Amino acid sequence: MNFLHMTENNFSLKKIEISVSEAEKRTGRNAMNMQETYTAYLIETRSVEHSDGQSVLTDSLWRRYSEFELLRNYLLVYYPHIVVPPLPEKRAEFVWHKLSADNMDPDFVERRRIGLENFLLRVASHPILCRDKIFYLFLTQEGNWKETVNETGFQLKADSRLKALNATFRVKNPDKRFIELKHYSDELQSVISHLLRVRARVADRLYGVYKVHGNYGRVFSEWSAIEKEMGDGLQSAGHHMDVYAASIDDILEDEEHYADQLKEYLFYAEALRAVCRKHELTQYDLETAAQDLAAKKQQCEELATGTVRTFSLKGMTTKLFGQETPEQREARIKMLEEQIKEGEQQLKSKNLEGREFVKNAWADIERFKEQKNHDLKEALISYAVMQISMCKKVGFGFSEGMSIFRSAGKFL
Amino acid sequence: MEIERDPPCPGPVRVMSVGVWGLDLEQPGSQDLILPNGGTPAGTASPASSSSLLNRLQLDDDMDGETRDLFVTVDDPKKHVCTMETYITYRITTKSTRVEFDLPEYSVRRRYQDFDWLRNKLEESQPTHLIPPLPEKFVVKGVVDRFSEEFVETRRKALDKFLKRITDHPVLSFNEHFNVFLTAKDLNAHKKQGMALLTRVGESVKHVAGGYKLRNRPLEFAAIGEYLDTFALKLGTIDRIAQRIIKEEIEYLVELREYGPVYSTWSALEAELAEPLEGVSACIGNCSTALEELTDDMTEDFLPVLREYILYSDSMKSVLKKRDQVQAEYEAKLEAVALRKEERPKVPADVEKCQDRMECFNADLKADMERWQNNKRQDFRQLLMGMADKNIQYYEKCLLAWESIIPLLQEKQEAK
């Protein structure tokens, strides 16, 4: 894939390949100096020379899941208008009984490895995110990377949950498109969760059906022992039943891959919501600033004209403790006028910011929509292809299993 | 080939030894056996053409259509609601050129208890033969509606099978009770006559005192006994597995029926993806329907045949035991004679009669066993292939459903 590869000094357009090629169990000491076991993933970056298409390994380092999380949290703070690609799930969810919920389970680790690779590829192919320096360092600087990220102070820049919640409730005039988008992302999250839950139950039941058929294998074999002419036919049928029962493991493994594709978009829904929340925050900020400005203007006007239209503590105390001197009043008006001027400028820039945000966010959302439609269609197609191939294989198996009976004909 | 109409009891006939159980059953000196028809009084052994009976035996395999002279069908179930009870009757249609039938065609209505009566009469009057089983009288599991379409149809098929098996039997098909069952306008009147039709041979065999103990079952019958034991055991296991599979498939179906519609719900949220998602939903719906058809077929066609053969095995084992009884009586009587220490012991008439009975029984049973084995092979071949076919059809239906939505999924839609 192509992306703008930012080297230390300059931009250069290079073709590069990123892969998370291995996973390894490690033990170490955690922050509380306790022994822990975790999995480390090998990230390899290769640059592809235009001329001969050969790829050269340029960087290779190990990272663990928590470092990926750190990278993503950083991106969320610095690119709030971007729908940031999600990470694969932290803990195994939507499991059905045969699937392990253990984070150390090799199948789970393997699927996570693929998910992490997918995450990096998504970031690398995003026109804006791919240029980020921290991302570049994630791929290239093994030691000290964590410190470098923390030094950016991004945690401080992050919006507090409380602030965001407050804005969501109180914002008066968010952009309609964002209201719709938030609604959509809620519904999407709900429907994909439901789908994944039911799919897991379907997988469980299908597993049961196949495995019970396996019981036929033994009894057909035992029966064939007491038969003369029918013996071979029964043996063949019994053998086929064993093959049939064993085939479910591969079938369901393939389906798990489909489930992972759906899960990515389940988590993407959360990323969409984050962008909506940011809009609500900026909009609320804008509305609050406008409100404050309007209040100050009114105050100023009242002081200037002497009319008190609104209740103010100052007004009350003035009434109670005597009028203020004209000099005092002048001073206050002057201060207010300065604040108003400042406020107007701030409002102007906030307005601009808000509009920029909406414009940029919406551009990325459109990009995201295209990507989503394309990806999900591909996922559905490969799901259908999987089903087709399974039906053909199993149908053929039944045919084969009965071939001896069929050919024996009348002379059985 | 012409079938000659013989008086019932022919003379000695050479019986082909049959190696159906993999054992060598050639026993020196047993070539000439008496093979009477079980429907005559033992006393009147009229020498009849042995070749004609041999013809009849050989014709078994050729009875596919051309030389058949008796056709029986069970169909058209109807519900009768009376003050005392509600029941189902079935139409029995008989077509025959046999002289035993006055008319070429008959159509009568019978209910389950009539079949039950017939079977009992056959067991009484033909104790040396294997009588096919009837479907179970009562349904044990769950709350099954005896008037539901599925139940009635399953029963009708089993009753049809029952009569066809009797029709195919060279001895049973000539039984008087069978004839009455097929032809009488008022069966109940005949039922009351009861004892009058009971044959003496039947009676004599029935009244064999139960006190005789058989020392050794002859090898060939021991082999049959062992075979039936294992056979019934294996079928029982297969029945249990099949029931479990149906149960699992139904639970799978329940989940599928929830799974499909979720894609529909999702489709309502989307623009470009709406049609593809709706397509997947419909596809899963089609697969669900196909699965339902498969489980219905298993319940209606597979399980009943298994159960039928288990019942068959049970009734066959009782016939084997009866045979043992007859042999035991003969051996006991023979021993009693030997103990009398006469100079040249003359075998008294009643011991000879015992020997006759035993040898008749053995011959009938062996012939029936071979017939049963052949039918069993055909039935199971059909059954297993039928089940495989039903499964293949299910996968084909699913395949078609998924293939048909691929173009829909690949369609490039104009963005809204």
PDB file of C-alpha atoms in Angstrom, chain B residues 21 25 74 94 113 127 152 157 182 189-191 197 211 213 221 225 239 259 278 298 308 327 329 383:
ATOM      1  CA  TRP B  21     -25.335 -65.681   8.633  1.00  0.00           C
ATOM      2  CA  LEU B  25     -25.205 -74.804   7.531  1.00  0.00           C
ATOM      3  CA  VAL B  74     -53.856 -48.879   2.424  1.00  0.00           C
ATOM      4  CA  THR B  94     -57.417 -55.419  -2.932  1.00  0.00           C
ATOM      5  CA  GLN B 113     -57.996 -52.626  16.109  1.00  0.00           C
ATOM      6  CA  PRO B 127     -47.159 -69.971  14.713  1.00  0.00           C
ATOM      7  CA  VAL B 152     -52.054 -40.580  10.721  1.00  0.00           C
ATOM      8  CA  LYS B 157     -47.555 -46.069   5.801  1.00  0.00           C
ATOM      9  CA  LEU B 182     -59.452 -57.940   2.952  1.00  0.00           C
ATOM     10  CA  ALA B 189     -69.373 -60.609  12.545  1.00  0.00           C
ATOM     11  CA  HIS B 190     -66.394 -62.710  11.528  1.00  0.00           C
ATOM     12  CA  LYS B 191     -64.429 -61.767  14.623  1.00  0.00           C
ATOM     13  CA  LEU B 197     -61.322 -70.851  12.007  1.00  0.00           C
ATOM     14  CA  GLY B 211     -42.489 -77.320  30.762  1.00  0.00           C
ATOM     15  CA  LYS B 213     -36.432 -77.320  28.542  1.00  0.00           C
ATOM     16  CA  PHE B 221     -30.993 -71.129  15.235  1.00  0.00           C
ATOM     17  CA  GLY B 225     -30.930 -65.704  18.019  1.00  0.00           C
ATOM     18  CA  ASP B 239     -32.918 -44.901  17.328  1.00  0.00           C
ATOM     19  CA  TYR B 259     -30.589 -15.159  13.596  1.00  0.00           C
ATOM     20  CA  GLU B 278     -32.114  -8.199   3.528  1.00  0.00           C
ATOM     21  CA  MET B 298     -36.438 -37.876   9.823  1.00  0.00           C
ATOM     22  CA  GLU B 308     -40.732 -51.356  13.317  1.00  0.00           C
ATOM     23  CA  GLN B 327     -37.905 -79.289  19.762  1.00  0.00           C
ATOM     24  CA  GLU B 329     -40.956 -81.632  23.579  1.00  0.00           C
ATOM     25  CA  LEU B 383     -33.876 -46.262   4.395  1.00  0.00           C
TER      26      LEU B 383
END
